[in-house]
Amino acid sequence: MKEYLENINKAFESKARLGIMSVLLVDDRVDFNTLKETLQLTDGNLASHLRALEEARYLQVEKQFVGRKPNTTYHATDAGREAFKSHLDALEQLILNNRQSD
């Protein structure tokens, strides 16, 4: 049991960060407004979680202008994809082990 808990990544403990990474693994690039609408988060809440994942180097930010409007998109880095998949594997093993104990 302890080895599964060691593989659970604290960066993904929040529902918002789980959601962000889940969306980024399905869609390669996602803009800020799409993430906000999909996850039903406020601007500030989403921005703080994105910043934390960026600081952990789990996602990368690209800013550009479309016409005269700024457009910010995000995509998961290779390290982010690996870390998230390892986190999901650890959660799955934890769940499977607890079901076998019942």
mmCIF file with all atom_site columns, C-alpha atoms in Angstrom, residues 34-90:
data_model
loop_
_atom_site.group_PDB
_atom_site.id
_atom_site.type_symbol
_atom_site.label_atom_id
_atom_site.label_alt_id
_atom_site.label_comp_id
_atom_site.label_asym_id
_atom_site.label_entity_id
_atom_site.label_seq_id
_atom_site.pdbx_PDB_ins_code
_atom_site.Cartn_x
_atom_site.Cartn_y
_atom_site.Cartn_z
_atom_site.occupancy
_atom_site.B_iso_or_equiv
_atom_site.pdbx_formal_charge
_atom_site.auth_seq_id
_atom_site.auth_comp_id
_atom_site.auth_asym_id
_atom_site.auth_atom_id
_atom_site.pdbx_PDB_model_num
ATOM 1  C CA . THR A 1 34 ? -12.143 26.763 -23.006 1.00 0.00 ? 34 THR A CA 1
ATOM 2  C CA . LEU A 1 35 ? -10.502 25.478 -19.825 1.00 0.00 ? 35 LEU A CA 1
ATOM 3  C CA . LYS A 1 36 ? -12.485 27.968 -17.747 1.00 0.00 ? 36 LYS A CA 1
ATOM 4  C CA . GLU A 1 37 ? -15.809 26.950 -19.307 1.00 0.00 ? 37 GLU A CA 1
ATOM 5  C CA . THR A 1 38 ? -15.078 23.223 -19.324 1.00 0.00 ? 38 THR A CA 1
ATOM 6  C CA . LEU A 1 39 ? -13.952 23.118 -15.696 1.00 0.00 ? 39 LEU A CA 1
ATOM 7  C CA . GLN A 1 40 ? -16.348 25.847 -14.494 1.00 0.00 ? 40 GLN A CA 1
ATOM 8  C CA . LEU A 1 41 ? -13.633 27.789 -12.681 1.00 0.00 ? 41 LEU A CA 1
ATOM 9  C CA . THR A 1 42 ? -13.191 31.501 -12.111 1.00 0.00 ? 42 THR A CA 1
ATOM 10 C CA . ASP A 1 43 ? -10.413 33.362 -13.912 1.00 0.00 ? 43 ASP A CA 1
ATOM 11 C CA . GLY A 1 44 ? -8.355  33.731 -10.743 1.00 0.00 ? 44 GLY A CA 1
ATOM 12 C CA . ASN A 1 45 ? -8.792  30.159 -9.581  1.00 0.00 ? 45 ASN A CA 1
ATOM 13 C CA . LEU A 1 46 ? -7.887  28.730 -12.975 1.00 0.00 ? 46 LEU A CA 1
ATOM 14 C CA . ALA A 1 47 ? -4.918  31.080 -13.347 1.00 0.00 ? 47 ALA A CA 1
ATOM 15 C CA . SER A 1 48 ? -3.454  30.062 -9.982  1.00 0.00 ? 48 SER A CA 1
ATOM 16 C CA . HIS A 1 49 ? -3.723  26.335 -10.778 1.00 0.00 ? 49 HIS A CA 1
ATOM 17 C CA . LEU A 1 50 ? -2.256  26.854 -14.249 1.00 0.00 ? 50 LEU A CA 1
ATOM 18 C CA . ARG A 1 51 ? 0.632   28.805 -12.741 1.00 0.00 ? 51 ARG A CA 1
ATOM 19 C CA . ALA A 1 52 ? 1.369   25.996 -10.261 1.00 0.00 ? 52 ALA A CA 1
ATOM 20 C CA . LEU A 1 53 ? 1.394   23.394 -13.044 1.00 0.00 ? 53 LEU A CA 1
ATOM 21 C CA . GLU A 1 54 ? 3.580   25.645 -15.170 1.00 0.00 ? 54 GLU A CA 1
ATOM 22 C CA . GLU A 1 55 ? 6.060   26.112 -12.297 1.00 0.00 ? 55 GLU A CA 1
ATOM 23 C CA . ALA A 1 56 ? 6.188   22.330 -11.929 1.00 0.00 ? 56 ALA A CA 1
ATOM 24 C CA . ARG A 1 57 ? 6.931   22.220 -15.672 1.00 0.00 ? 57 ARG A CA 1
ATOM 25 C CA . TYR A 1 58 ? 3.896   20.050 -16.318 1.00 0.00 ? 58 TYR A CA 1
ATOM 26 C CA . LEU A 1 59 ? 2.404   22.439 -18.842 1.00 0.00 ? 59 LEU A CA 1
ATOM 27 C CA . GLN A 1 60 ? 3.618   25.096 -21.209 1.00 0.00 ? 60 GLN A CA 1
ATOM 28 C CA . VAL A 1 61 ? 2.005   28.428 -22.019 1.00 0.00 ? 61 VAL A CA 1
ATOM 29 C CA . GLU A 1 62 ? 1.890   30.043 -25.446 1.00 0.00 ? 62 GLU A CA 1
ATOM 30 C CA . LYS A 1 63 ? 0.703   33.624 -25.830 1.00 0.00 ? 63 LYS A CA 1
ATOM 31 C CA . GLN A 1 64 ? -0.092  35.141 -29.186 1.00 0.00 ? 64 GLN A CA 1
ATOM 32 C CA . PHE A 1 65 ? -2.414  37.640 -30.766 1.00 0.00 ? 65 PHE A CA 1
ATOM 33 C CA . VAL A 1 66 ? -5.297  36.625 -32.996 1.00 0.00 ? 66 VAL A CA 1
ATOM 34 C CA . GLY A 1 67 ? -6.068  39.822 -34.797 1.00 0.00 ? 67 GLY A CA 1
ATOM 35 C CA . ARG A 1 68 ? -5.874  42.368 -32.010 1.00 0.00 ? 68 ARG A CA 1
ATOM 36 C CA . LYS A 1 69 ? -6.981  40.006 -29.253 1.00 0.00 ? 69 LYS A CA 1
ATOM 37 C CA . PRO A 1 70 ? -4.554  38.134 -27.010 1.00 0.00 ? 70 PRO A CA 1
ATOM 38 C CA . ASN A 1 71 ? -4.933  34.361 -27.018 1.00 0.00 ? 71 ASN A CA 1
ATOM 39 C CA . THR A 1 72 ? -3.295  32.148 -24.410 1.00 0.00 ? 72 THR A CA 1
ATOM 40 C CA . THR A 1 73 ? -3.083  28.411 -25.025 1.00 0.00 ? 73 THR A CA 1
ATOM 41 C CA . TYR A 1 74 ? -1.740  25.624 -22.852 1.00 0.00 ? 74 TYR A CA 1
ATOM 42 C CA . HIS A 1 75 ? -0.369  22.188 -23.573 1.00 0.00 ? 75 HIS A CA 1
ATOM 43 C CA . ALA A 1 76 ? 1.029   19.424 -21.407 1.00 0.00 ? 76 ALA A CA 1
ATOM 44 C CA . THR A 1 77 ? 4.777   18.882 -21.523 1.00 0.00 ? 77 THR A CA 1
ATOM 45 C CA . ASP A 1 78 ? 6.242   15.404 -21.895 1.00 0.00 ? 78 ASP A CA 1
ATOM 46 C CA . ALA A 1 79 ? 7.188   15.524 -18.205 1.00 0.00 ? 79 ALA A CA 1
ATOM 47 C CA . GLY A 1 80 ? 3.633   16.558 -17.342 1.00 0.00 ? 80 GLY A CA 1
ATOM 48 C CA . ARG A 1 81 ? 2.134   13.720 -19.355 1.00 0.00 ? 81 ARG A CA 1
ATOM 49 C CA . GLU A 1 82 ? 4.415   11.176 -17.691 1.00 0.00 ? 82 GLU A CA 1
ATOM 50 C CA . ALA A 1 83 ? 3.826   12.540 -14.192 1.00 0.00 ? 83 ALA A CA 1
ATOM 51 C CA . PHE A 1 84 ? 0.066   12.593 -14.685 1.00 0.00 ? 84 PHE A CA 1
ATOM 52 C CA . LYS A 1 85 ? -0.032  9.067  -16.109 1.00 0.00 ? 85 LYS A CA 1
ATOM 53 C CA . SER A 1 86 ? 2.058   7.818  -13.165 1.00 0.00 ? 86 SER A CA 1
ATOM 54 C CA . HIS A 1 87 ? -0.317  9.571  -10.782 1.00 0.00 ? 87 HIS A CA 1
ATOM 55 C CA . LEU A 1 88 ? -3.347  7.949  -12.428 1.00 0.00 ? 88 LEU A CA 1
ATOM 56 C CA . ASP A 1 89 ? -1.650  4.534  -12.357 1.00 0.00 ? 89 ASP A CA 1
ATOM 57 C CA . ALA A 1 90 ? -0.973  4.933  -8.626  1.00 0.00 ? 90 ALA A CA 1
#
